[in-house]
């Protein structure tokens, strides 16, 4: 098991200019991380090959594995021309992943939405043919480079464990798996322990995050709270500080025999560098104790 950090965890420092993605590599190394997941927010690589090469070279020199590349995508397009344009766009990111020397990629399959209609099972079933078609095209394109593509439980429309499994089974490609986020099931009000139990057999990467939770009828007031699909309140927390039963989840994952990369994601209100360091330390301790 190797603990790493998503660049999204350092978004505050990246957006402010305090840190560049190259600085992030050194920071992760200095603070006990073993790998880095690239999430291109606060910087861009797909249109900047010189920076992409610099990231690859910097990571190699620092001994930090570039473990995953995560990007937004939406295969549910209104017409064939828009669908083909989205396929071309995502393929360009696959080419970037190859250039970076990364063998694992997560792409969304629908827009990240808070529209109630797009969270329904009816919308999901209606959109499933395009989701499956797009996922197969990208998986097949990535396969020639030995890249595993994945769907994450993310974005509300395809976030519950059963919906993720349905997509996985219909796509039916050996290099198409799931990036299992232990916290994201809460966004659709699914018990995270149950979600992890159900989708762990299909996981090729595990994300760790934590949340504070308040019931739909107990408004927490100001702060970076967002609503779940059923109106409950969530706010990002440092791993180990929130309300997800992470000790139980770590025991499940370790007991299953998973020994791949685990990636910390922080999206809370605390200062991002300090929070990310604490989160990685906490996860390491939880893993050792499990």
CSV table of C-alpha atoms in Angstrom, one decimal:
chain,number,residue,atom,x,y,z
A,1,UNK,CA,0.0,0.0,0.0
A,2,UNK,CA,1.3,3.4,-1.0
A,3,UNK,CA,-0.2,6.7,0.3
A,4,UNK,CA,-0.3,9.7,-2.0
A,5,UNK,CA,-2.2,12.9,-2.5
A,6,UNK,CA,-4.4,14.4,-5.2
A,7,UNK,CA,-3.3,17.8,-6.4
A,8,UNK,CA,-7.0,18.8,-5.8
A,9,UNK,CA,-6.1,18.7,-2.1
A,10,UNK,CA,-3.8,21.6,-2.7
A,11,UNK,CA,-6.2,23.6,-4.9
A,12,UNK,CA,-6.2,26.6,-2.6
A,13,UNK,CA,-2.4,27.0,-2.9
A,14,UNK,CA,-2.4,26.3,-6.6
A,15,UNK,CA,-5.2,28.8,-7.4
A,16,UNK,CA,-3.5,31.5,-5.3
A,17,UNK,CA,-0.2,31.1,-7.0
A,18,UNK,CA,1.5,30.1,-3.8
A,19,UNK,CA,2.4,26.7,-5.3
A,20,UNK,CA,2.7,25.3,-8.8
A,21,UNK,CA,2.1,21.7,-9.8
A,22,UNK,CA,5.9,21.3,-9.9
A,23,UNK,CA,6.1,22.6,-6.3
A,24,UNK,CA,3.3,20.1,-5.4
A,25,UNK,CA,5.6,17.2,-6.3
A,26,UNK,CA,8.3,18.4,-3.9
A,27,UNK,CA,5.8,19.2,-1.2
A,28,UNK,CA,4.2,15.7,-1.4
A,29,UNK,CA,7.6,14.1,-1.2
A,30,UNK,CA,8.7,16.2,1.8
A,31,UNK,CA,5.5,15.4,3.7
A,32,UNK,CA,5.5,11.7,3.4
A,33,UNK,CA,3.6,11.0,0.2
A,34,UNK,CA,4.7,8.3,-2.2
A,35,UNK,CA,2.6,9.2,-5.3
A,36,UNK,CA,0.6,12.0,-6.8
A,37,UNK,CA,-2.7,12.0,-8.5
A,38,UNK,CA,-3.1,14.8,-11.1
A,39,UNK,CA,-6.5,16.6,-11.2
A,40,UNK,CA,-6.0,19.5,-13.6
A,41,UNK,CA,-7.7,22.3,-11.6
A,42,UNK,CA,-5.6,25.3,-10.9
A,43,UNK,CA,-3.3,24.4,-13.8
A,44,UNK,CA,-3.6,22.7,-17.2
A,45,UNK,CA,-1.4,20.1,-19.0
A,46,UNK,CA,-3.4,18.9,-22.0
A,47,UNK,CA,-2.6,22.2,-23.9
A,48,UNK,CA,0.9,22.6,-22.3
A,49,UNK,CA,3.2,19.8,-23.4
A,50,UNK,CA,6.3,21.5,-22.0
A,51,UNK,CA,4.8,21.6,-18.5
A,52,UNK,CA,3.6,18.0,-18.9
A,53,UNK,CA,7.1,16.9,-19.7
A,54,UNK,CA,8.4,18.9,-16.8
A,55,UNK,CA,5.9,17.3,-14.4
A,56,UNK,CA,6.9,13.8,-15.6
A,57,UNK,CA,10.7,14.6,-15.2
A,58,UNK,CA,10.3,16.2,-11.8
A,59,UNK,CA,8.3,13.3,-10.5
A,60,UNK,CA,10.9,10.8,-11.7
A,61,UNK,CA,13.7,12.8,-10.1
A,62,UNK,CA,11.8,13.1,-6.8
A,63,UNK,CA,10.8,9.4,-6.7
A,64,UNK,CA,7.1,10.3,-6.8
A,65,UNK,CA,4.9,8.0,-8.9
A,66,UNK,CA,2.3,9.7,-11.0
A,67,UNK,CA,-0.5,7.4,-10.1
A,68,UNK,CA,-3.6,8.6,-11.7
A,69,UNK,CA,-5.1,11.4,-13.9
A,70,UNK,CA,-8.7,12.5,-13.1
A,71,UNK,CA,-10.8,14.6,-15.5
A,72,UNK,CA,-14.4,15.7,-16.1
A,73,UNK,CA,-16.2,14.2,-19.0
A,74,UNK,CA,-19.8,14.0,-20.2
A,75,UNK,CA,-20.9,11.2,-22.6
A,76,UNK,CA,-24.6,12.1,-22.5
A,77,UNK,CA,-24.6,14.6,-25.4
A,78,UNK,CA,-27.5,16.0,-27.3
A,79,UNK,CA,-26.4,14.7,-30.7
A,80,UNK,CA,-23.8,12.6,-32.6
A,81,UNK,CA,-21.6,15.6,-33.4
A,82,UNK,CA,-21.4,16.6,-29.8
A,83,UNK,CA,-20.7,13.1,-28.7
A,84,UNK,CA,-17.9,12.7,-31.2
A,85,UNK,CA,-16.4,16.0,-30.1
A,86,UNK,CA,-16.4,14.8,-26.5
A,87,UNK,CA,-14.7,11.5,-27.6
A,88,UNK,CA,-12.0,13.5,-29.3
A,89,UNK,CA,-11.5,15.7,-26.3
A,90,UNK,CA,-11.2,12.8,-23.8
A,91,UNK,CA,-8.9,10.9,-26.2
A,92,UNK,CA,-6.6,13.9,-26.2
A,93,UNK,CA,-6.4,13.5,-22.4
A,94,UNK,CA,-5.6,9.8,-22.8
A,95,UNK,CA,-2.7,10.9,-25.1
A,96,UNK,CA,-1.6,13.2,-22.3
A,97,UNK,CA,-1.8,10.4,-19.8
A,98,UNK,CA,0.5,8.3,-22.0
A,99,UNK,CA,2.9,11.2,-22.3
A,100,UNK,CA,3.1,11.5,-18.6
A,101,UNK,CA,3.8,7.8,-18.2
A,102,UNK,CA,0.7,7.2,-16.2
A,103,UNK,CA,-1.2,3.9,-16.4
A,104,UNK,CA,-4.4,4.8,-14.6
A,105,UNK,CA,-7.1,7.3,-15.5
A,106,UNK,CA,-10.4,8.4,-14.1
A,107,UNK,CA,-13.0,10.1,-16.3
A,108,UNK,CA,-16.6,11.1,-15.5
A,109,UNK,CA,-19.4,9.8,-17.7
A,110,UNK,CA,-22.0,12.5,-17.1
A,111,UNK,CA,-21.9,16.2,-16.2
A,112,UNK,CA,-21.5,17.0,-12.5
A,113,UNK,CA,-25.1,18.0,-11.8
A,114,UNK,CA,-27.3,19.2,-9.0
A,115,UNK,CA,-30.4,18.9,-11.2
A,116,UNK,CA,-32.9,16.6,-9.5
A,117,UNK,CA,-34.1,15.2,-12.8
A,118,UNK,CA,-30.6,14.0,-13.7
A,119,UNK,CA,-30.3,12.1,-10.4
A,120,UNK,CA,-33.3,9.9,-11.0
A,121,UNK,CA,-33.1,6.2,-12.0
A,122,UNK,CA,-35.2,7.0,-15.0
A,123,UNK,CA,-32.7,9.5,-16.4
A,124,UNK,CA,-29.9,7.1,-15.6
A,125,UNK,CA,-31.5,4.3,-17.5
A,126,UNK,CA,-32.3,6.5,-20.4
A,127,UNK,CA,-28.7,7.8,-20.6
A,128,UNK,CA,-27.1,4.4,-20.0
A,129,UNK,CA,-26.6,3.6,-23.7
A,130,UNK,CA,-24.5,6.7,-24.3
A,131,UNK,CA,-22.6,6.2,-21.0
A,132,UNK,CA,-21.7,2.6,-22.0
A,133,UNK,CA,-20.8,3.5,-25.6
A,134,UNK,CA,-18.5,6.4,-24.5
A,135,UNK,CA,-16.8,4.3,-21.8
A,136,UNK,CA,-16.1,1.5,-24.2
A,137,UNK,CA,-14.6,3.8,-26.8
A,138,UNK,CA,-12.3,5.4,-24.3
A,139,UNK,CA,-11.3,2.1,-22.7
A,140,UNK,CA,-10.5,0.6,-26.0
A,141,UNK,CA,-8.5,3.6,-27.1
A,142,UNK,CA,-6.6,3.6,-23.8
A,143,UNK,CA,-6.0,-0.2,-23.9
A,144,UNK,CA,-3.4,0.2,-26.8
A,145,UNK,CA,-1.2,2.1,-24.3
A,146,UNK,CA,-1.7,-0.3,-21.4
A,147,UNK,CA,-3.9,2.4,-19.6
A,148,UNK,CA,-6.7,1.4,-17.2
A,149,UNK,CA,-9.7,3.7,-17.4
A,150,UNK,CA,-12.1,4.0,-14.5
A,151,UNK,CA,-15.4,5.3,-13.4
A,152,UNK,CA,-15.6,6.9,-10.0
A,153,UNK,CA,-18.7,7.0,-7.7
A,154,UNK,CA,-19.0,10.7,-8.5
A,155,UNK,CA,-21.2,13.4,-9.9
A,156,UNK,CA,-24.6,12.4,-8.4
A,157,UNK,CA,-26.1,10.7,-11.6
A,158,UNK,CA,-23.8,7.7,-11.4
A,159,UNK,CA,-22.7,7.8,-7.8
A,160,UNK,CA,-24.5,5.0,-6.0
A,161,UNK,CA,-22.7,1.7,-5.9
A,162,UNK,CA,-25.3,-0.2,-7.9
A,163,UNK,CA,-25.2,2.4,-10.7
A,164,UNK,CA,-21.4,2.2,-10.8
A,165,UNK,CA,-21.6,-1.6,-11.0
A,166,UNK,CA,-24.2,-1.5,-13.8
A,167,UNK,CA,-22.0,0.6,-15.9
A,168,UNK,CA,-19.0,-1.6,-15.2
A,169,UNK,CA,-20.8,-4.8,-16.1
A,170,UNK,CA,-22.3,-3.4,-19.3
A,171,UNK,CA,-19.0,-1.8,-20.5
A,172,UNK,CA,-17.4,-5.2,-19.9
A,173,UNK,CA,-13.8,-4.3,-20.7
A,174,UNK,CA,-10.8,-5.8,-18.8
A,175,UNK,CA,-9.1,-2.3,-18.5
A,176,UNK,CA,-12.3,-0.6,-17.3
A,177,UNK,CA,-12.6,-0.6,-13.5
A,178,UNK,CA,-13.6,1.8,-10.7
A,179,UNK,CA,-11.8,4.4,-8.7
A,180,UNK,CA,-13.5,3.7,-5.3
A,181,UNK,CA,-14.0,6.9,-3.3
A,182,UNK,CA,-14.9,5.9,0.3
A,183,UNK,CA,-16.7,9.1,1.0
A,184,UNK,CA,-18.6,10.0,-2.1
A,185,UNK,CA,-21.4,7.5,-1.5
A,186,UNK,CA,-22.6,9.9,1.2
A,187,UNK,CA,-23.4,12.5,-1.6
A,188,UNK,CA,-26.3,10.2,-2.6
A,189,UNK,CA,-27.1,9.2,1.0
A,190,UNK,CA,-25.7,5.7,0.7
A,191,UNK,CA,-24.0,4.2,3.7
A,192,UNK,CA,-20.2,4.5,2.8
A,193,UNK,CA,-19.4,1.2,4.5
A,194,UNK,CA,-21.9,-0.7,2.4
A,195,UNK,CA,-20.8,1.2,-0.8
A,196,UNK,CA,-17.2,0.2,-0.1
A,197,UNK,CA,-18.2,-3.4,0.6
A,198,UNK,CA,-20.1,-3.7,-2.7
A,199,UNK,CA,-17.7,-2.0,-5.1
A,200,UNK,CA,-14.3,-3.0,-3.6
A,201,UNK,CA,-14.0,-6.1,-5.8
A,202,UNK,CA,-14.0,-3.8,-8.9
A,203,UNK,CA,-11.6,-1.2,-7.5
A,204,UNK,CA,-8.2,-0.4,-9.1
A,205,UNK,CA,-7.6,2.7,-7.0
A,206,UNK,CA,-9.0,3.9,-3.6
A,207,UNK,CA,-9.7,7.6,-2.7
A,208,UNK,CA,-9.9,8.5,1.0
A,209,UNK,CA,-11.7,11.6,2.1
A,210,UNK,CA,-13.9,12.6,5.1
A,211,UNK,CA,-17.1,14.6,5.6
A,212,UNK,CA,-19.1,16.3,8.3
A,213,UNK,CA,-22.8,15.5,8.1
A,214,UNK,CA,-25.9,17.3,9.2
A,215,UNK,CA,-29.5,16.1,8.6
A,216,UNK,CA,-31.7,17.9,6.0
A,217,UNK,CA,-33.7,19.5,8.8
A,218,UNK,CA,-30.7,20.8,10.8
A,219,UNK,CA,-29.2,23.6,8.7
A,220,UNK,CA,-25.6,24.2,9.8
A,221,UNK,CA,-25.6,27.8,8.7
A,222,UNK,CA,-22.6,29.4,6.9
A,223,UNK,CA,-19.6,27.6,5.5
A,224,UNK,CA,-18.7,25.3,2.6
A,225,UNK,CA,-21.6,23.0,3.1
A,226,UNK,CA,-23.4,21.4,0.1
A,227,UNK,CA,-26.5,19.3,-0.2
A,228,UNK,CA,-26.8,15.6,-0.9
A,229,UNK,CA,-29.2,14.2,-3.4
A,230,UNK,CA,-31.9,14.1,-0.7
A,231,UNK,CA,-31.1,17.4,0.9
A,232,UNK,CA,-28.8,16.5,3.7
A,233,UNK,CA,-25.7,18.6,4.4
A,234,UNK,CA,-22.1,17.7,3.9
A,235,UNK,CA,-18.8,19.5,4.3
A,236,UNK,CA,-15.3,18.3,3.5
A,237,UNK,CA,-13.2,17.3,6.5
A,238,UNK,CA,-9.6,16.3,7.1
A,239,UNK,CA,-9.3,12.5,6.9
A,240,UNK,CA,-10.0,11.1,10.3
A,241,UNK,CA,-11.7,14.3,11.6
A,242,UNK,CA,-15.1,13.8,10.1
A,243,UNK,CA,-18.0,11.3,10.6
A,244,UNK,CA,-17.2,8.6,8.1
A,245,UNK,CA,-16.3,5.3,10.0
A,246,UNK,CA,-12.9,5.2,8.4
A,247,UNK,CA,-11.4,2.6,10.8
A,248,UNK,CA,-14.1,0.1,9.8
A,249,UNK,CA,-13.6,1.0,6.1
A,250,UNK,CA,-9.8,0.7,6.3
A,251,UNK,CA,-10.2,-2.8,7.9
A,252,UNK,CA,-12.5,-3.8,5.1
A,253,UNK,CA,-10.1,-2.7,2.4
A,254,UNK,CA,-7.1,-4.2,4.1
A,255,UNK,CA,-8.9,-7.4,4.9
A,256,UNK,CA,-10.0,-7.7,1.3
A,257,UNK,CA,-6.3,-7.8,0.4
A,258,UNK,CA,-6.2,-4.5,-1.5
A,259,UNK,CA,-2.6,-3.4,-1.5
A,260,UNK,CA,-2.5,-0.8,-4.3
A,261,UNK,CA,-2.4,3.0,-4.2
A,262,UNK,CA,-4.6,5.0,-1.8
A,263,UNK,CA,-5.0,8.7,-2.5
A,264,UNK,CA,-5.9,11.3,0.0
A,265,UNK,CA,-8.4,14.0,-1.1
A,266,UNK,CA,-9.0,17.1,1.0
A,267,UNK,CA,-11.7,19.6,0.2
A,268,UNK,CA,-12.5,21.2,3.5
A,269,UNK,CA,-12.2,24.7,4.9
A,270,UNK,CA,-8.9,24.4,6.7
A,271,UNK,CA,-5.6,25.6,5.2
A,272,UNK,CA,-4.9,23.0,2.4
A,273,UNK,CA,-1.2,22.2,3.1
A,274,UNK,CA,-1.6,21.6,6.8
A,275,UNK,CA,-4.8,19.7,6.3
A,276,UNK,CA,-3.3,17.5,3.6
A,277,UNK,CA,-0.3,16.6,5.7
A,278,UNK,CA,-2.5,15.7,8.7
A,279,UNK,CA,-4.8,13.7,6.4
A,280,UNK,CA,-1.9,11.6,5.0
A,281,UNK,CA,-0.5,11.0,8.5
A,282,UNK,CA,-3.9,10.0,9.8
A,283,UNK,CA,-4.5,7.6,7.0
A,284,UNK,CA,-1.1,6.0,7.5
A,285,UNK,CA,-1.9,5.5,11.2
A,286,UNK,CA,-5.3,4.1,10.5
A,287,UNK,CA,-3.8,1.6,8.0
A,288,UNK,CA,-1.1,0.5,10.5
A,289,UNK,CA,-3.7,0.0,13.2
A,290,UNK,CA,-6.2,-2.0,11.1
